[in-house]
PDB file of C-alpha atoms in Angstrom:
ATOM      1  CA  MET A   1     -54.092  14.223  20.275  1.00  0.00           C
ATOM      2  CA  ALA A   2     -55.325  11.986  23.093  1.00  0.00           C
ATOM      3  CA  ILE A   3     -58.374  14.164  23.718  1.00  0.00           C
ATOM      4  CA  TYR A   4     -59.404  13.859  20.061  1.00  0.00           C
ATOM      5  CA  VAL A   5     -59.145  10.069  20.240  1.00  0.00           C
ATOM      6  CA  LYS A   6     -61.235   9.987  23.418  1.00  0.00           C
ATOM      7  CA  ALA A   7     -63.830  12.322  21.895  1.00  0.00           C
ATOM      8  CA  PHE A   8     -63.978  10.214  18.728  1.00  0.00           C
ATOM      9  CA  SER A   9     -64.490   7.004  20.705  1.00  0.00           C
ATOM     10  CA  LEU A  10     -67.196   8.649  22.826  1.00  0.00           C
ATOM     11  CA  VAL A  11     -69.026   9.790  19.677  1.00  0.00           C
ATOM     12  CA  LEU A  12     -68.821   6.297  18.191  1.00  0.00           C
ATOM     13  CA  LYS A  13     -70.154   4.731  21.379  1.00  0.00           C
ATOM     14  CA  THR A  14     -73.016   7.216  21.400  1.00  0.00           C
ATOM     15  CA  VAL A  15     -73.820   6.594  17.737  1.00  0.00           C
ATOM     16  CA  SER A  16     -73.697   2.814  18.207  1.00  0.00           C
ATOM     17  CA  LYS A  17     -76.898   2.796  20.304  1.00  0.00           C
ATOM     18  CA  PRO A  18     -79.199   4.240  17.606  1.00  0.00           C
ATOM     19  CA  LEU A  19     -77.425   2.024  15.091  1.00  0.00           C
ATOM     20  CA  ALA A  20     -78.220  -0.975  17.278  1.00  0.00           C
ATOM     21  CA  LYS A  21     -81.887   0.052  17.286  1.00  0.00           C
ATOM     22  CA  GLN A  22     -81.812   0.186  13.491  1.00  0.00           C
ATOM     23  CA  VAL A  23     -80.308  -3.318  13.329  1.00  0.00           C
ATOM     24  CA  LYS A  24     -83.000  -4.558  15.725  1.00  0.00           C
ATOM     25  CA  GLU A  25     -85.777  -3.058  13.584  1.00  0.00           C
ATOM     26  CA  MET A  26     -84.203  -4.479  10.420  1.00  0.00           C
ATOM     27  CA  ALA A  27     -84.153  -7.934  11.975  1.00  0.00           C
ATOM     28  CA  LYS A  28     -87.887  -7.595  12.688  1.00  0.00           C
ATOM     29  CA  SER A  29     -88.912  -6.193   9.309  1.00  0.00           C
ATOM     30  CA  HIS A  30     -86.697  -7.945   6.746  1.00  0.00           C
ATOM     31  CA  PRO A  31     -88.256 -11.337   5.875  1.00  0.00           C
ATOM     32  CA  PHE A  32     -85.017 -13.346   5.567  1.00  0.00           C
ATOM     33  CA  LEU A  33     -83.501 -11.861   8.730  1.00  0.00           C
ATOM     34  CA  ARG A  34     -86.819 -12.347  10.537  1.00  0.00           C
ATOM     35  CA  GLU A  35     -86.927 -16.079   9.759  1.00  0.00           C
ATOM     36  CA  LEU A  36     -83.234 -16.515  10.523  1.00  0.00           C
ATOM     37  CA  SER A  37     -83.559 -14.661  13.820  1.00  0.00           C
ATOM     38  CA  ILE A  38     -86.590 -16.656  14.917  1.00  0.00           C
ATOM     39  CA  SER A  39     -85.019 -20.017  14.068  1.00  0.00           C
ATOM     40  CA  MET A  40     -81.737 -19.164  15.773  1.00  0.00           C
ATOM     41  CA  ALA A  41     -83.519 -17.874  18.911  1.00  0.00           C
ATOM     42  CA  LEU A  42     -85.691 -21.012  19.110  1.00  0.00           C
ATOM     43  CA  LYS A  43     -82.630 -23.256  18.726  1.00  0.00           C
ATOM     44  CA  ALA A  44     -80.770 -21.286  21.409  1.00  0.00           C
ATOM     45  CA  ASP A  45     -83.784 -21.554  23.744  1.00  0.00           C
ATOM     46  CA  SER A  46     -84.080 -25.303  23.112  1.00  0.00           C
ATOM     47  CA  LEU A  47     -80.369 -25.747  23.896  1.00  0.00           C
ATOM     48  CA  TYR A  48     -80.720 -23.635  27.031  1.00  0.00           C
ATOM     49  CA  GLN A  49     -83.727 -25.664  28.192  1.00  0.00           C
ATOM     50  CA  THR A  50     -81.845 -28.914  27.569  1.00  0.00           C
ATOM     51  CA  ILE A  51     -78.823 -27.778  29.523  1.00  0.00           C
ATOM     52  CA  MET A  52     -80.809 -26.262  32.387  1.00  0.00           C
ATOM     53  CA  SER A  53     -83.343 -29.054  32.933  1.00  0.00           C
ATOM     54  CA  PRO A  54     -82.274 -30.970  36.055  1.00  0.00           C
ATOM     55  CA  THR A  55     -83.263 -34.440  34.820  1.00  0.00           C
ATOM     56  CA  PRO A  56     -84.373 -36.019  31.606  1.00  0.00           C
ATOM     57  CA  LEU A  57     -88.078 -35.340  31.141  1.00  0.00           C
ATOM     58  CA  ASN A  58     -89.174 -38.900  30.427  1.00  0.00           C
ATOM     59  CA  GLU A  59     -87.680 -40.456  33.581  1.00  0.00           C
ATOM     60  CA  PRO A  60     -89.593 -40.305  36.875  1.00  0.00           C
ATOM     61  CA  ILE A  61     -87.888 -38.731  39.861  1.00  0.00           C
ATOM     62  CA  ILE A  62     -87.634 -40.996  42.899  1.00  0.00           C
ATOM     63  CA  SER A  63     -86.838 -39.634  46.339  1.00  0.00           C
ATOM     64  CA  SER A  64     -84.316 -41.178  48.723  1.00  0.00           C
ATOM     65  CA  GLY A  65     -87.176 -42.918  50.562  1.00  0.00           C
ATOM     66  CA  GLY A  66     -88.231 -44.639  47.359  1.00  0.00           C
ATOM     67  CA  ARG A  67     -91.348 -42.547  46.799  1.00  0.00           C
ATOM     68  CA  ARG A  68     -92.220 -41.219  43.431  1.00  0.00           C
ATOM     69  CA  MET A  69     -92.077 -37.416  43.159  1.00  0.00           C
ATOM     70  CA  LYS A  70     -93.777 -35.003  40.838  1.00  0.00           C
ATOM     71  CA  ILE A  71     -92.541 -35.154  37.306  1.00  0.00           C
ATOM     72  CA  PRO A  72     -91.573 -31.695  36.130  1.00  0.00           C
ATOM     73  CA  LYS A  73     -93.543 -30.336  33.251  1.00  0.00           C
ATOM     74  CA  LYS A  74     -91.852 -29.694  29.957  1.00  0.00           C
ATOM     75  CA  PRO A  75     -90.610 -26.102  29.925  1.00  0.00           C
ATOM     76  CA  PRO A  76     -92.641 -23.834  27.698  1.00  0.00           C
ATOM     77  CA  VAL A  77     -91.274 -23.155  24.247  1.00  0.00           C
ATOM     78  CA  MET A  78     -90.758 -19.556  23.168  1.00  0.00           C
ATOM     79  CA  THR A  79     -93.344 -18.040  20.908  1.00  0.00           C
ATOM     80  CA  GLU A  80     -92.255 -16.505  17.621  1.00  0.00           C
ATOM     81  CA  ASP A  81     -92.773 -13.004  18.999  1.00  0.00           C
ATOM     82  CA  GLN A  82     -90.625 -13.770  22.033  1.00  0.00           C
ATOM     83  CA  ALA A  83     -87.986 -15.354  19.803  1.00  0.00           C
ATOM     84  CA  LEU A  84     -87.998 -12.347  17.477  1.00  0.00           C
ATOM     85  CA  GLN A  85     -87.737  -9.960  20.444  1.00  0.00           C
ATOM     86  CA  ALA A  86     -84.843 -11.972  21.965  1.00  0.00           C
ATOM     87  CA  ALA A  87     -83.029 -12.172  18.616  1.00  0.00           C
ATOM     88  CA  GLY A  88     -83.467  -8.433  18.042  1.00  0.00           C
ATOM     89  CA  ASP A  89     -82.144  -7.653  21.509  1.00  0.00           C
ATOM     90  CA  PHE A  90     -79.206  -9.973  20.921  1.00  0.00           C
ATOM     91  CA  LEU A  91     -78.350  -8.330  17.585  1.00  0.00           C
ATOM     92  CA  ALA A  92     -78.614  -4.856  19.133  1.00  0.00           C
ATOM     93  CA  GLU A  93     -76.329  -5.781  22.010  1.00  0.00           C
ATOM     94  CA  ALA A  94     -73.930  -7.546  19.656  1.00  0.00           C
ATOM     95  CA  THR A  95     -73.748  -4.385  17.535  1.00  0.00           C
ATOM     96  CA  VAL A  96     -72.952  -2.183  20.537  1.00  0.00           C
ATOM     97  CA  PHE A  97     -70.456  -4.742  21.826  1.00  0.00           C
ATOM     98  CA  GLY A  98     -68.801  -5.074  18.408  1.00  0.00           C
ATOM     99  CA  ILE A  99     -68.361  -1.315  18.071  1.00  0.00           C
ATOM    100  CA  ALA A 100     -67.021  -1.012  21.628  1.00  0.00           C
ATOM    101  CA  GLY A 101     -64.659  -3.955  21.049  1.00  0.00           C
ATOM    102  CA  GLY A 102     -63.461  -2.404  17.802  1.00  0.00           C
ATOM    103  CA  LEU A 103     -62.728   0.849  19.621  1.00  0.00           C
ATOM    104  CA  VAL A 104     -60.810  -0.956  22.329  1.00  0.00           C
ATOM    105  CA  TRP A 105     -58.781  -2.808  19.669  1.00  0.00           C
ATOM    106  CA  TRP A 106     -58.111   0.451  17.781  1.00  0.00           C
ATOM    107  CA  GLU A 107     -57.028   2.304  20.956  1.00  0.00           C
ATOM    108  CA  GLN A 108     -54.818  -0.646  21.919  1.00  0.00           C
ATOM    109  CA  SER A 109     -53.135  -0.659  18.521  1.00  0.00           C
ATOM    110  CA  LYS A 110     -52.505   3.093  18.794  1.00  0.00           C
ATOM    111  CA  SER A 111     -51.048   2.566  22.268  1.00  0.00           C
ATOM    112  CA  ALA A 112     -48.868  -0.284  20.976  1.00  0.00           C
ATOM    113  CA  GLU A 113     -47.512   1.932  18.165  1.00  0.00           C
ATOM    114  CA  LYS A 114     -46.702   4.632  20.700  1.00  0.00           C
ATOM    115  CA  ASP A 115     -44.947   2.075  22.937  1.00  0.00           C
ATOM    116  CA  GLU A 116     -42.956   0.762  19.969  1.00  0.00           C
ATOM    117  CA  LYS A 117     -41.756   4.284  19.187  1.00  0.00           C
ATOM    118  CA  LYS A 118     -40.725   4.776  22.818  1.00  0.00           C
ATOM    119  CA  ALA A 119     -38.922   1.414  22.817  1.00  0.00           C
ATOM    120  CA  ALA A 120     -37.086   2.305  19.593  1.00  0.00           C
ATOM    121  CA  ALA A 121     -36.012   5.670  21.051  1.00  0.00           C
ATOM    122  CA  ALA A 122     -34.840   3.981  24.263  1.00  0.00           C
ATOM    123  CA  LYS A 123     -32.901   1.377  22.265  1.00  0.00           C
ATOM    124  CA  GLU A 124     -31.206   4.086  20.204  1.00  0.00           C
ATOM    125  CA  GLU A 125     -30.330   5.996  23.376  1.00  0.00           C
ATOM    126  CA  ARG A 126     -28.891   2.820  24.953  1.00  0.00           C
ATOM    127  CA  GLU A 127     -26.781   2.224  21.851  1.00  0.00           C
ATOM    128  CA  GLN A 128     -25.477   5.797  21.986  1.00  0.00           C
ATOM    129  CA  LEU A 129     -24.672   5.440  25.675  1.00  0.00           C
ATOM    130  CA  THR A 130     -22.930   2.112  25.062  1.00  0.00           C
ATOM    131  CA  THR A 131     -20.853   3.693  22.315  1.00  0.00           C
ATOM    132  CA  MET A 132     -20.011   6.614  24.607  1.00  0.00           C
ATOM    133  CA  ILE A 133     -18.997   4.280  27.444  1.00  0.00           C
ATOM    134  CA  ALA A 134     -16.767   2.264  25.087  1.00  0.00           C
ATOM    135  CA  LEU A 135     -15.133   5.490  23.885  1.00  0.00           C
ATOM    136  CA  GLN A 136     -14.559   6.619  27.461  1.00  0.00           C
ATOM    137  CA  GLN A 137     -13.031   3.251  28.341  1.00  0.00           C
ATOM    138  CA  ARG A 138     -10.616   3.506  25.384  1.00  0.00           C
ATOM    139  CA  THR A 139      -9.763   7.067  26.388  1.00  0.00           C
ATOM    140  CA  LEU A 140      -9.161   5.943  29.972  1.00  0.00           C
ATOM    141  CA  GLN A 141      -6.862   3.149  28.734  1.00  0.00           C
ATOM    142  CA  ASP A 142      -4.949   5.657  26.595  1.00  0.00           C
ATOM    143  CA  VAL A 143      -4.609   8.053  29.535  1.00  0.00           C
ATOM    144  CA  THR A 144      -3.427   5.178  31.733  1.00  0.00           C
ATOM    145  CA  GLU A 145      -0.768   4.244  29.158  1.00  0.00           C
ATOM    146  CA  VAL A 146       0.382   7.876  28.903  1.00  0.00           C
ATOM    147  CA  LEU A 147       0.580   8.111  32.689  1.00  0.00           C
ATOM    148  CA  LYS A 148       2.666   4.923  32.799  1.00  0.00           C
ATOM    149  CA  GLU A 149       5.013   6.403  30.179  1.00  0.00           C
ATOM    150  CA  PHE A 150       5.285   9.626  32.207  1.00  0.00           C
ATOM    151  CA  GLU A 151       6.011   7.615  35.342  1.00  0.00           C
ATOM    152  CA  GLN A 152       8.707   5.633  33.514  1.00  0.00           C
ATOM    153  CA  ASN A 153      10.241   8.883  32.178  1.00  0.00           C
ATOM    154  CA  ARG A 154      10.083  10.428  35.659  1.00  0.00           C
ATOM    155  CA  ARG A 155      11.914   7.438  37.140  1.00  0.00           C
ATOM    156  CA  GLU A 156      14.572   7.545  34.424  1.00  0.00           C
ATOM    157  CA  THR A 157      14.967  11.293  34.824  1.00  0.00           C
ATOM    158  CA  SER A 158      15.079  10.961  38.613  1.00  0.00           C
ATOM    159  CA  ALA A 159      17.775   8.282  38.341  1.00  0.00           C
ATOM    160  CA  VAL A 160      19.849  10.472  35.986  1.00  0.00           C
ATOM    161  CA  LEU A 161      19.332  13.482  38.254  1.00  0.00           C
ATOM    162  CA  GLU A 162      20.351  11.522  41.362  1.00  0.00           C
ATOM    163  CA  GLU A 163      23.440  10.286  39.534  1.00  0.00           C
ATOM    164  CA  MET A 164      24.343  13.843  38.561  1.00  0.00           C
ATOM    165  CA  GLN A 165      23.780  15.060  42.131  1.00  0.00           C
ATOM    166  CA  ARG A 166      25.916  12.240  43.491  1.00  0.00           C
ATOM    167  CA  ARG A 167      28.769  13.148  41.117  1.00  0.00           C
ATOM    168  CA  GLU A 168      28.420  16.802  42.044  1.00  0.00           C
ATOM    169  CA  ARG A 169      28.634  15.948  45.749  1.00  0.00           C
ATOM    170  CA  GLU A 170      31.729  13.822  45.131  1.00  0.00           C
ATOM    171  CA  ARG A 171      33.372  16.693  43.273  1.00  0.00           C
ATOM    172  CA  ASP A 172      32.431  19.137  45.990  1.00  0.00           C
ATOM    173  CA  SER A 173      33.739  16.806  48.661  1.00  0.00           C
ATOM    174  CA  ARG A 174      37.093  16.563  46.867  1.00  0.00           C
ATOM    175  CA  ARG A 175      37.368  20.299  46.690  1.00  0.00           C
ATOM    176  CA  TRP A 176      36.692  20.642  50.309  1.00  0.00           C
ATOM    177  CA  TRP A 177      39.600  18.506  51.214  1.00  0.00           C
ATOM    178  CA  GLY A 178      41.751  20.382  48.818  1.00  0.00           C
ATOM    179  CA  TRP A 179      41.756  18.043  46.011  1.00  0.00           C
ATOM    180  CA  ALA A 180      41.400  19.475  42.628  1.00  0.00           C
ATOM    181  CA  ALA A 181      39.242  17.846  40.250  1.00  0.00           C
TER     182      ALA A 181
END
């Protein structure tokens, strides 16, 4: 079964790359997706430029000696073609990543189900062993009680036997001296 799952995931990963190309082409050709992609890519680039610029662009940079330094130029803005290309690449990579992430999630859920079955089997086995141990403990207690009863009976029988032997010796000793019993 595991080899089929691995083969299936490999096929899906292989198929995801041409699918990503199709998504990329659709983003370039469909008018709504084209406009959305361009606007989102330009906004992402603007945010990136804002975060990555070392200083605000309208303030002059002054060195530690008090001299005025070159003012950095405003970073170039992406063209629509560059934005469309970046958005298409992003959508293609997101498609491949989404499919791969879905496969990882699916394989993890299968593994979790398998682990749950193993845990349930182990729990059932532990319960059976616990029941067996409890039964053996009761049996051991019963055997101990029986042995105590046998020991008590042996002592009583030994005492009676010793008493009988003592009486027999007394009778024999009287006969030896000529006494009749």
